[in-house]
Coordinates of C-alpha atoms and ligand atoms in Angstrom, one line a residue:
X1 CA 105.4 44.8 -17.1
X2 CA 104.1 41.4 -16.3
X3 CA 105.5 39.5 -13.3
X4 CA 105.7 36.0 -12.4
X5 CA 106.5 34.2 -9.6
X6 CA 109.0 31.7 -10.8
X7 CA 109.1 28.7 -8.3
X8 CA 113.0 28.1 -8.9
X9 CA 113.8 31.4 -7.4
X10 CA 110.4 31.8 -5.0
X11 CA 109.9 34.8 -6.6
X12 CA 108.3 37.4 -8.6
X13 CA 110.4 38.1 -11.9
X14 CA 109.8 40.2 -14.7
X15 CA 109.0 37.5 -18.0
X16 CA 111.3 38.0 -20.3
X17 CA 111.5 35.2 -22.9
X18 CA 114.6 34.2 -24.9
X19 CA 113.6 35.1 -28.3
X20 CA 111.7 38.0 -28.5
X21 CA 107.7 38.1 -28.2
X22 CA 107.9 34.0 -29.0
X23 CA 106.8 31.9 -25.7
X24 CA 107.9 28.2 -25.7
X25 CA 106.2 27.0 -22.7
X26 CA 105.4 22.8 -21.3
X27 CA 103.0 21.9 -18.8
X28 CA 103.0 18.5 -17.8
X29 CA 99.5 16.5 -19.6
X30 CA 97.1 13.6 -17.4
X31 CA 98.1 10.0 -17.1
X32 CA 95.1 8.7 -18.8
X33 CA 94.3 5.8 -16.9
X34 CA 90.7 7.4 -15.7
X35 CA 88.4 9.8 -16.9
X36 CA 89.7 13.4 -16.0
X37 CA 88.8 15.4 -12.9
X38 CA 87.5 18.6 -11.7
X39 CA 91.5 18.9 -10.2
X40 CA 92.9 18.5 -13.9
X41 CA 90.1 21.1 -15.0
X42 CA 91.7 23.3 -12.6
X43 CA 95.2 23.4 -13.5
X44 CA 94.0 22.7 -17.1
X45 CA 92.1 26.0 -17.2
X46 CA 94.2 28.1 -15.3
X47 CA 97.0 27.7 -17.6
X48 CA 94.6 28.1 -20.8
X49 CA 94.0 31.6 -19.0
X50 CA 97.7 32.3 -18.5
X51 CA 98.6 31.7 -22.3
X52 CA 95.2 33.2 -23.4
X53 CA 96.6 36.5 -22.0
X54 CA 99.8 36.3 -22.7
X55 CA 98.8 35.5 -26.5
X56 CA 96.8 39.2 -25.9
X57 CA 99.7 40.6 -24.9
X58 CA 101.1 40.0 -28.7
X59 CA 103.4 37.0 -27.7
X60 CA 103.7 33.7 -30.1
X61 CA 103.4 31.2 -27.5
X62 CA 104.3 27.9 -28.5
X63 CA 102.5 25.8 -25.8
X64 CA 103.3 22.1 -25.8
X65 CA 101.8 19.4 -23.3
X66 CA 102.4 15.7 -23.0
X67 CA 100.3 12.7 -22.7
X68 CA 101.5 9.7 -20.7
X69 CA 99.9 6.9 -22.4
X70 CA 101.9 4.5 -20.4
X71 CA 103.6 3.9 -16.7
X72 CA 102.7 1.4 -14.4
X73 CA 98.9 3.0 -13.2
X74 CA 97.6 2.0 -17.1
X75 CA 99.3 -1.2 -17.1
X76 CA 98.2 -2.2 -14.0
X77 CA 93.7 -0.3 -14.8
X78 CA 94.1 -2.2 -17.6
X79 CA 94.3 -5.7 -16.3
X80 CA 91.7 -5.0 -14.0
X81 CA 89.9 -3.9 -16.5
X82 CA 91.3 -6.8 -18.6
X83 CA 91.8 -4.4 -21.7
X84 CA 94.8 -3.8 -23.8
X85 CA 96.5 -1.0 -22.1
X86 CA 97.6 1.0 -25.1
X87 CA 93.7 0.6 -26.3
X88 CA 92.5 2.3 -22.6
X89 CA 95.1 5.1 -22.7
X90 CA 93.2 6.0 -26.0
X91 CA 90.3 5.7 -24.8
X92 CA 90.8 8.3 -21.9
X93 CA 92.9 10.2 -23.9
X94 CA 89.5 10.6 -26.6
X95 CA 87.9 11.6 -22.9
X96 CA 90.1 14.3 -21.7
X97 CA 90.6 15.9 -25.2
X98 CA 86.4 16.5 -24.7
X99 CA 86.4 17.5 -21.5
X100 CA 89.1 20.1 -22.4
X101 CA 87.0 21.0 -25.2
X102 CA 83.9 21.6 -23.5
X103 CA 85.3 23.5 -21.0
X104 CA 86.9 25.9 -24.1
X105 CA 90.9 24.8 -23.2
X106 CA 91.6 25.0 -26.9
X107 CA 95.4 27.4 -26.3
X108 CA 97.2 24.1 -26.4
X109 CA 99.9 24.0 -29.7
X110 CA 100.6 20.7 -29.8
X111 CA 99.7 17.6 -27.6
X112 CA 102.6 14.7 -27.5
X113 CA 101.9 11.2 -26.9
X114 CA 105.1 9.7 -25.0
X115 CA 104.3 6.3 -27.1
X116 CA 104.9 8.5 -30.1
X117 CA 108.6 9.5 -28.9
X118 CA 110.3 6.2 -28.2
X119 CA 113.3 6.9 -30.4
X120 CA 114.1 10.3 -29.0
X121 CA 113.1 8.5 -25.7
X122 CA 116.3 6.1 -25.9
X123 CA 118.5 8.6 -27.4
X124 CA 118.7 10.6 -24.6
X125 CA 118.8 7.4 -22.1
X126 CA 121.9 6.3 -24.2
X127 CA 123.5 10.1 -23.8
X128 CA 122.9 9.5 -20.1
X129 CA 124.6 6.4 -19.8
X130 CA 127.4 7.6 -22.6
X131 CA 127.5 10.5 -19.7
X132 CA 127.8 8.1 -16.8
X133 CA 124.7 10.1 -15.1
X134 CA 123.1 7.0 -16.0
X135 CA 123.6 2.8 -15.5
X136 CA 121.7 -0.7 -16.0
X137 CA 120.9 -2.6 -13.3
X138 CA 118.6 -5.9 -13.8
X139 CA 115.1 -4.3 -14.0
X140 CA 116.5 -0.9 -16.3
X141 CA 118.0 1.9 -16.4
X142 CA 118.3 4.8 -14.0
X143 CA 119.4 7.8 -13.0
X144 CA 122.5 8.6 -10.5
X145 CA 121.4 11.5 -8.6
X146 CA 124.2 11.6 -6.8
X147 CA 126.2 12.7 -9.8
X148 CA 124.2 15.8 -10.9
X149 CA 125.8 18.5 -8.4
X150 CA 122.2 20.3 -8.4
X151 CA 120.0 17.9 -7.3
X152 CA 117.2 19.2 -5.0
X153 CA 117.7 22.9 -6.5
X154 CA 113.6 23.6 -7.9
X155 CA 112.4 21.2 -4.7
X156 CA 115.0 22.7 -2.1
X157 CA 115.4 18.6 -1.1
X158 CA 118.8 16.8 -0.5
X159 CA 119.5 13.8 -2.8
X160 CA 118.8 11.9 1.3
X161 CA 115.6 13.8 1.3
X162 CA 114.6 12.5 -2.1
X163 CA 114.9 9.3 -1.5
X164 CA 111.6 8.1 0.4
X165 CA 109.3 9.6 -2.5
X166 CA 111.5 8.2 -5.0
X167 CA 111.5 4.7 -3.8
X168 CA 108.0 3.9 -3.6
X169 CA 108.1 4.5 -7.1
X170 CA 111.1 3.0 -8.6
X171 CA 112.2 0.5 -5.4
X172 CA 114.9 -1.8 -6.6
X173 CA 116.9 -3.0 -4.4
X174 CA 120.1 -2.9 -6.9
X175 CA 120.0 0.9 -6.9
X176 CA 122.8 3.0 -5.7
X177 CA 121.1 5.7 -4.0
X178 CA 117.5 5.3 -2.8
X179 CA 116.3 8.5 -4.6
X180 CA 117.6 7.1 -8.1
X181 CA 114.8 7.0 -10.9
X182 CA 114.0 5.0 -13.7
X183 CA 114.5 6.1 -17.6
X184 CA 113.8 2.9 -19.0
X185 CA 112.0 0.1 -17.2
X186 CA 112.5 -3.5 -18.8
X187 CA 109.2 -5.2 -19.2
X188 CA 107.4 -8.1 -17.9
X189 CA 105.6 -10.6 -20.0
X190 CA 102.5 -9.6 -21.5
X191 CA 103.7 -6.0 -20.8
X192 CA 103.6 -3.5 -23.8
X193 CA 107.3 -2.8 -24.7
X194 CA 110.1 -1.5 -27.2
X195 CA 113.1 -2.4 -28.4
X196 CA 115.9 -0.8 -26.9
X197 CA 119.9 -1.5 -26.5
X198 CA 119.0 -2.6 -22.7
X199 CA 116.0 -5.2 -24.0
X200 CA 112.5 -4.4 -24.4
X201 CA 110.5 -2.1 -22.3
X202 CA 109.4 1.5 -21.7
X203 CA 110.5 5.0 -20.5
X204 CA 110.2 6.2 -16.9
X205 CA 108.2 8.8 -15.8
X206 CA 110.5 11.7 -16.1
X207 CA 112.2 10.6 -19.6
X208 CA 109.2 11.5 -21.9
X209 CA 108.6 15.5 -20.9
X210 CA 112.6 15.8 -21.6
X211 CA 112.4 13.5 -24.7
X212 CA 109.4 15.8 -26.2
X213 CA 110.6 19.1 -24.8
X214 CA 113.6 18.6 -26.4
X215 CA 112.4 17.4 -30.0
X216 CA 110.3 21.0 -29.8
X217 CA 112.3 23.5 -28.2
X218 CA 115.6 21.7 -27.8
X219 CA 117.5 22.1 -24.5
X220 CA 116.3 25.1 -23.0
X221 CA 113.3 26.8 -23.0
X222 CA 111.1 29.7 -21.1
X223 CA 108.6 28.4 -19.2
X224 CA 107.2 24.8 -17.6
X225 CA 103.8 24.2 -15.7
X226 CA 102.1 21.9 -13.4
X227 CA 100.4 21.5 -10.4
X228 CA 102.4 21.8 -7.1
X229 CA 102.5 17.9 -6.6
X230 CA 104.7 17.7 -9.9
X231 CA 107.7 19.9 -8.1
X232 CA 109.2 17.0 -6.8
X233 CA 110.4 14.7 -7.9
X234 CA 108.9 15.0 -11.6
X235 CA 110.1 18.2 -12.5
X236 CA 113.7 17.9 -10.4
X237 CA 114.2 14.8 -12.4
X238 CA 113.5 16.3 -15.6
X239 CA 116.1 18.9 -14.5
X240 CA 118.4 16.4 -13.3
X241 CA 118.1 14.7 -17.0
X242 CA 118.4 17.6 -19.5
X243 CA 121.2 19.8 -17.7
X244 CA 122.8 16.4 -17.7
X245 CA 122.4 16.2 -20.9
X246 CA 123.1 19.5 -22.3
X247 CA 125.7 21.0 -19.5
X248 CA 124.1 24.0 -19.7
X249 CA 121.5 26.0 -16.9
X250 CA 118.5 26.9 -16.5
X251 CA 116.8 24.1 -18.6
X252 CA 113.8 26.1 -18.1
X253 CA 113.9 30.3 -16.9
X254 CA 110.4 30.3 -15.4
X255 CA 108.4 27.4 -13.6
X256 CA 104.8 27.7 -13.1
X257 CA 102.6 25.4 -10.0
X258 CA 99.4 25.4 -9.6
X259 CA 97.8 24.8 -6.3
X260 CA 95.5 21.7 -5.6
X261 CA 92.0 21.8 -6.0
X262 CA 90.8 19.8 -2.8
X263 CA 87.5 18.5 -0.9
X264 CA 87.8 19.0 2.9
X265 CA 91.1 20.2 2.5
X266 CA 92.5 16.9 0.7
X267 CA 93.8 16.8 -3.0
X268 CA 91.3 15.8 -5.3
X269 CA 92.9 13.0 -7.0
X270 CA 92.2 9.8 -9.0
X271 CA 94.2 7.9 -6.5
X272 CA 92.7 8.5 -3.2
X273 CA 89.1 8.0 -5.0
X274 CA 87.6 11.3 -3.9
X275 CA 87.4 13.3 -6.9
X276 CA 84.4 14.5 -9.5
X277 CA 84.6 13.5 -13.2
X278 CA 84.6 16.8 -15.4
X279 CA 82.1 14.7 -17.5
X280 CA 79.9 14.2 -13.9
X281 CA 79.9 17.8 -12.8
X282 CA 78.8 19.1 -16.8
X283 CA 75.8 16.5 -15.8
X284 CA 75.0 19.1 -13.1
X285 CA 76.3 22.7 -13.4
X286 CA 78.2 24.4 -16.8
X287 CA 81.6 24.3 -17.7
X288 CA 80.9 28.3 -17.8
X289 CA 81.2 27.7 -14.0
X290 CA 84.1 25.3 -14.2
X291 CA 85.9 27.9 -15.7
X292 CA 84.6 30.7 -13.4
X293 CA 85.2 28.6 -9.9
X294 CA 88.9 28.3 -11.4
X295 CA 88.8 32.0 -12.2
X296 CA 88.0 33.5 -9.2
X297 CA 91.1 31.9 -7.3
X298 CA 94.5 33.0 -7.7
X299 CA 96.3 29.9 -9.7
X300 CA 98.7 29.5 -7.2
X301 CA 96.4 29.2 -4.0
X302 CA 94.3 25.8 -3.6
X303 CA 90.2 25.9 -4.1
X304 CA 88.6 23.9 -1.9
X305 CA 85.7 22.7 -3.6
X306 CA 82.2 22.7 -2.1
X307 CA 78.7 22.4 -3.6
X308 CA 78.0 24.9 -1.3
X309 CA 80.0 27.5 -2.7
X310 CA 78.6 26.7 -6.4
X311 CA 75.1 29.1 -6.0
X312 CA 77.7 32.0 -5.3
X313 CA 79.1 31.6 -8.3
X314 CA 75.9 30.7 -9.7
X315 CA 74.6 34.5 -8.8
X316 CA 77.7 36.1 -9.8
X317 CA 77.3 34.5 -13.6
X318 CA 73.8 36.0 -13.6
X319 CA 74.6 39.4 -12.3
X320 CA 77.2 39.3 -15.3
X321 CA 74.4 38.0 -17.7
X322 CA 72.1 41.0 -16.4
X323 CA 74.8 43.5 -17.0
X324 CA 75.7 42.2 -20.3
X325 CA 71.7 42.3 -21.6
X326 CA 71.3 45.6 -20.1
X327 CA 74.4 46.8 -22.1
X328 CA 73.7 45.3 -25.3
X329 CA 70.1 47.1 -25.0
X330 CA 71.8 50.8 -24.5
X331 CA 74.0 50.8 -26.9
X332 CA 70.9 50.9 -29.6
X333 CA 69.3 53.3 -27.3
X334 CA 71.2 54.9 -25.0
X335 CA 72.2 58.4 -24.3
X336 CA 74.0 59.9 -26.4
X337 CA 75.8 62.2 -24.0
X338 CA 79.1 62.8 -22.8
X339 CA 81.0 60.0 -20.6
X340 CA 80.1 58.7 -17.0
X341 CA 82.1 56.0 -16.9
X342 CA 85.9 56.1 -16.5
X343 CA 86.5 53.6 -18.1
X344 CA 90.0 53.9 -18.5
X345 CA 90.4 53.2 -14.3
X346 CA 88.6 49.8 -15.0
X347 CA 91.6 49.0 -17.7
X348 CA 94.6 49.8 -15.8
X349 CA 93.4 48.0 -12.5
X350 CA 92.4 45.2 -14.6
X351 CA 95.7 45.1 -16.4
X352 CA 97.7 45.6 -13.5
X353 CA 95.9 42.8 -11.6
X354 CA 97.2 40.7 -14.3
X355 CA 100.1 42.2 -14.7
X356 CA 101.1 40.8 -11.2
X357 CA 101.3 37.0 -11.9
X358 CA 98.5 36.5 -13.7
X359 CA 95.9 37.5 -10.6
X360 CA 92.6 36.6 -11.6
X361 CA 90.5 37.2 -8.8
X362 CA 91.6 40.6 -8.2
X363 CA 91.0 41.1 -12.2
X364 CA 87.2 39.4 -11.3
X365 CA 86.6 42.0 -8.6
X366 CA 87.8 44.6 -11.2
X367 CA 85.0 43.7 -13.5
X368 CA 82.2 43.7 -10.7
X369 CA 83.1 46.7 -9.6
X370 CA 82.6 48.0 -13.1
X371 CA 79.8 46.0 -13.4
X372 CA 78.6 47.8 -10.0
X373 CA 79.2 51.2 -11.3
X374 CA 77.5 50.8 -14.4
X375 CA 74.2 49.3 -13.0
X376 CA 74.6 52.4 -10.5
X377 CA 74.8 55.0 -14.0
X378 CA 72.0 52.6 -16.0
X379 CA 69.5 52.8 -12.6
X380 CA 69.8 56.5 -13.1
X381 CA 70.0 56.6 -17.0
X382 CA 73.0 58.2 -17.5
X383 CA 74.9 55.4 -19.0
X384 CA 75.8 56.5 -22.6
X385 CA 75.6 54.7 -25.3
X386 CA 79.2 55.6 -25.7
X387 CA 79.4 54.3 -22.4
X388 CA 77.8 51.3 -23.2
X389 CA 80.0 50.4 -26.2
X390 CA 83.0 51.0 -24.6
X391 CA 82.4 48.6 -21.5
X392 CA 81.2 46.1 -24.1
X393 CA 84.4 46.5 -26.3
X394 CA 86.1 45.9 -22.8
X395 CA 84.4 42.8 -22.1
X396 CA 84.7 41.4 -25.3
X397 CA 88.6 41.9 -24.9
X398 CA 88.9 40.3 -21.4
X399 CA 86.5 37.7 -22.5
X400 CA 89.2 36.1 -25.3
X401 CA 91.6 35.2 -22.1
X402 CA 88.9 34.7 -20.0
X403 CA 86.1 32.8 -21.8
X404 CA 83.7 33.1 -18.6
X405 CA 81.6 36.5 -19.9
X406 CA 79.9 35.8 -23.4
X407 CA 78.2 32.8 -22.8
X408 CA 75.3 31.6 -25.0
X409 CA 72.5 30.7 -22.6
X410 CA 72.0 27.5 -24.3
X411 CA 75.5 26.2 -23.4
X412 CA 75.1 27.4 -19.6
X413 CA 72.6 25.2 -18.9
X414 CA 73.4 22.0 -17.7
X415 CA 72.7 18.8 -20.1
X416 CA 70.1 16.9 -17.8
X417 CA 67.9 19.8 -16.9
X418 CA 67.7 20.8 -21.2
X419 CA 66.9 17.1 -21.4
X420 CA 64.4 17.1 -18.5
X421 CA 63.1 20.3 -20.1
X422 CA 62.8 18.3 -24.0
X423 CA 60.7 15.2 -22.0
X424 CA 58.4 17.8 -20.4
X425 CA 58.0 19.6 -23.4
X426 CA 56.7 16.4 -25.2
X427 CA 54.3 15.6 -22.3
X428 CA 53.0 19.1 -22.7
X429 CA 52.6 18.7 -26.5
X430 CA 50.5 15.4 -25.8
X431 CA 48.4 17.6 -22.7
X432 CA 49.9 15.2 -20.1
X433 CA 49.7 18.2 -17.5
X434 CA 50.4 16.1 -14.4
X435 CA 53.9 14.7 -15.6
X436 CA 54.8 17.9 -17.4
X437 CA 54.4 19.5 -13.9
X438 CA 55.9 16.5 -12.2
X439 CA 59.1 17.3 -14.6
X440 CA 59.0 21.0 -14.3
X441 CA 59.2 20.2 -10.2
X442 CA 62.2 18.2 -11.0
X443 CA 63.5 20.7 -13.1
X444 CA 62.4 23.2 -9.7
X445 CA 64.9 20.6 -7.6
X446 CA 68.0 21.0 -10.1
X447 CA 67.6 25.0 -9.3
X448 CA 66.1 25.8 -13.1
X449 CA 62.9 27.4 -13.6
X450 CA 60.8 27.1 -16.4
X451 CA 58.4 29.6 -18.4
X452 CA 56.4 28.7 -21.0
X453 CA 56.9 31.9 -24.1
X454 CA 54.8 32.0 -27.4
X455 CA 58.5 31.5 -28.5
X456 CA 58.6 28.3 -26.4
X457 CA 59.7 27.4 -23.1
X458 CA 62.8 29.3 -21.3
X459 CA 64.9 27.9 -18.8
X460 CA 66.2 30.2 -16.1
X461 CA 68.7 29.7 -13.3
X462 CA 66.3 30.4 -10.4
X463 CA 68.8 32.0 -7.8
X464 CA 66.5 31.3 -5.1
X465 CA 67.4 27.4 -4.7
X466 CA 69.2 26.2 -2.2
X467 CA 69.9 23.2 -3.6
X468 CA 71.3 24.5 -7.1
Ligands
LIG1 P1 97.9 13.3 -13.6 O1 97.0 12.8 -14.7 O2 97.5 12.8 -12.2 O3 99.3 13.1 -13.9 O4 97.7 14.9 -13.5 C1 97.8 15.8 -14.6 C2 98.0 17.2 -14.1 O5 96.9 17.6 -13.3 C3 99.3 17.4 -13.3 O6 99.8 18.7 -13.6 C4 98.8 17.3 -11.9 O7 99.6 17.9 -11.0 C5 97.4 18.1 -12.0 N1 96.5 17.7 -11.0 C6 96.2 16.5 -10.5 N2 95.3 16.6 -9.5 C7 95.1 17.9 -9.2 C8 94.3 18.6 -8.3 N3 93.6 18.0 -7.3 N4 94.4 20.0 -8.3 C9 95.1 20.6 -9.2 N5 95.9 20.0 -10.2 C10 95.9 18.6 -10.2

């Protein structure tokens, strides 16, 4: 029975959805001001595992994310970058629908521009107001949190303890408590705006998740995502808003946080300026090793990222590759003798990692010990080809919720060194040895070796580099 550790209740709970086998589940999309980084690709990719598997485990999971194409951070990138804001926000948005597609995040139903969802936007602002949870001051529209009884419940904060967070980002002066938000924030000239009953302008930060979730799933719904920082006060607001609007509780039975991915123990973020474009690190490494790093962390816990930790994972991908050739030659020629392998053992401890919140890692250390057992039955040929079709079968299986196993080679190596390797090739072709060995030393530096086949030249990840 699968658990999950719901954050509203801090703890483990057995899923059980409203309608039967059908999943309706929101995780909060980027602010595309910037490219994407490896921080999104972490919270990105652990939830494309999470709904990967629970697709597997026969559900209908409708899984709906947002895009904020507009708050204050794109107004104010795009006058630096003097560029129509609406015309940037696409521009990332084009971005981060690549990098979700190279690193194989393809789980998600339907993505939902807030731009796209101004109407439903102001309905619910006027059902606020109608409600009195909500009223205009000069600048917009906000939110009363004073009035809604359960403020602070997903963030265990007090309405007085939500105020400092809250005011740096909506910090009128007019406002009657300190921790009220914005729904609708009247623009400035030269500002991109809508026509609303309160003048032109745009939706606060919170408005648009409850705006879309509603005009999907209406006002309830199982299960809501994010990363830890979006607790509070994003996800209390959106609370705050739709039990408002609908009088009835839980908005949401089951929410989802993922831990930060960090550097030196800081949160990668676009903000602070520390983080790694997805589309920089695919330069360098795989998005096969995007999705592994991510993988072989429990989704909760934070991953501090290191280069040094990369080779690691580097030589745990090619001790999978090994096993995986090795298996695909046995099961033309293997034994054909009774069982070695229990395989059965391998499933349950696999499904029961899972099983308990979606536990990754210990499902990882499942398949090297499998993979560990096998080499030990291959070594001493009595892997049978039973054996060997059964373990691939089981592979195969893990692999469509993982998507870290069945890799072509091709798409494991990294762009610049199969470019590097194309340049040398055409040096070799026109018998200019000394830059051909110049590249292939280059190549050397990036951790890749080359050897030159009748079939061509093969690239292979040389797990001796220190450098990777
Ligand atoms: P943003 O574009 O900053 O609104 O972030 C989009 C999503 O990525 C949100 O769910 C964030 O909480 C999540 N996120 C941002 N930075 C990180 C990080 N360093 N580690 C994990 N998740 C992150």
């Amino acid at each position: 029975m699968l658990k999950v550790y719901n954050t509203l209740s801090r703890d483990k709970e057995i899923l059980k959805t409203r309608k039967r086998d059908f999943l309706e589940l929101f995780v909060c999309g980027p602010t595309v001001y910037d490219f994407s980084h490896i921080g999104h690709a972490r919270t990105y990719v652990a939830f494309d595992v999470i709904v990967r598997y629970l697709k597997e485990k026969g559900f209908d999971v409708f899984y709906l994310q947002n895009i904020t194409d507009i708050d204050d951070k794109i107004i104010q990138r795009a006058k630096e970058k003097n560029m129509p804001p609406l015309k940037m926000a696409r521009n990332f948005e084009r971005e981060y629908f690549k990098d979700m597609k190279a690193l194989k995040v393809n789980s998600v139903t339907k993505y939902a521009r807030a731009t796209d969802y101004i109407k439903e936007i102001i309905v619910q602002v006027k059902k606020l107001r109608a409600k009195s949870f909500a009223y205009q001051i000069s600048d917009g529209v906000y939110y009363d949190i004073k009035k809604f009884k359960n403020y602070g419940e997903l963030s265990l904060r007090t309405a007085l303890q939500a105020e400092d967070a809250v005011s740096r980002i909506d910090d009128s002066k007019e406002k009657r408590n300190k921790g009220d938000f914005a729904l609708w924030k009247l623009s400035r000239d030269g500002e991109p705006s809508w026509p609303s009953p309160w003048g032109p302008g745009r939706p606060g930060w919170h408005i648009e998740d409850t705006a879309i979730s509603q005009k999907f799933f209406g006002y309830r719904y199982d299960m809501h995502g994010g990363a830890k920082d979006l607790i509070f006060p994003h996800h209390e607001a959106e609370i705050a808003q739709m039990e408002a609007l609908s009088g009835k509780k839980p908005m949401v039975r089951y929410w989802l946080h993922t831990g930060f991915l960090t550097v030196g123990g800081q949160k990668m973020s676009k903000s602070l300026g520390n983080f790694i474009a997805i589309q920089d690190f695919l330069k360098k490494y795989s998005a096969r090793l995007l999705r592994f790093l991510v993988l072989k962390t429990h989704y909760r816990s934070g991953l501090d990222y290191a280069e040094s930790s990369l080779l690691q994972a580097e030589r745990e991908l090619a001790r999978i590759d090994e096993f995986v050739d090795k298996l695909s030659s046995l099961r033309g020629f293997g034994l054909p003798q009774m069982s070695n392998l229990k395989i059965s053992e391998f499933q349950t401890n696999f499904a029961e990692a899972m099983e308990d919140d979606f536990n990754t890692p210990k499902a990882m250390a499942v398949i090297f010990e499998l993979i560990k057992q096998g080499n030990a039955l291959i070594d001493q040929n009595l892997l049978s080809k039973t054996d060997a079709q059964n373990v691939v079968a089981f592979l195969k299986k893990i692999d469509r919720v993982f998507k870290v196993i069945f890799w072509p080679q091709k798409k494991s190596i990294p762009a610049v060194v199969l470019e590097l390797a194309e340049e040398r090739e055409k040096y070799r072709k026109d018998r200019n040895w000394p830059k051909a060995d110049e590249i292939r030393e280059r190549i050397a530096r990036l951790g890749w070796q080359v050897e030159d086949t009748e079939a061509g030249p093969k690239l292979k990840k040389d797990m001796r580099s220190a450098t990777l």
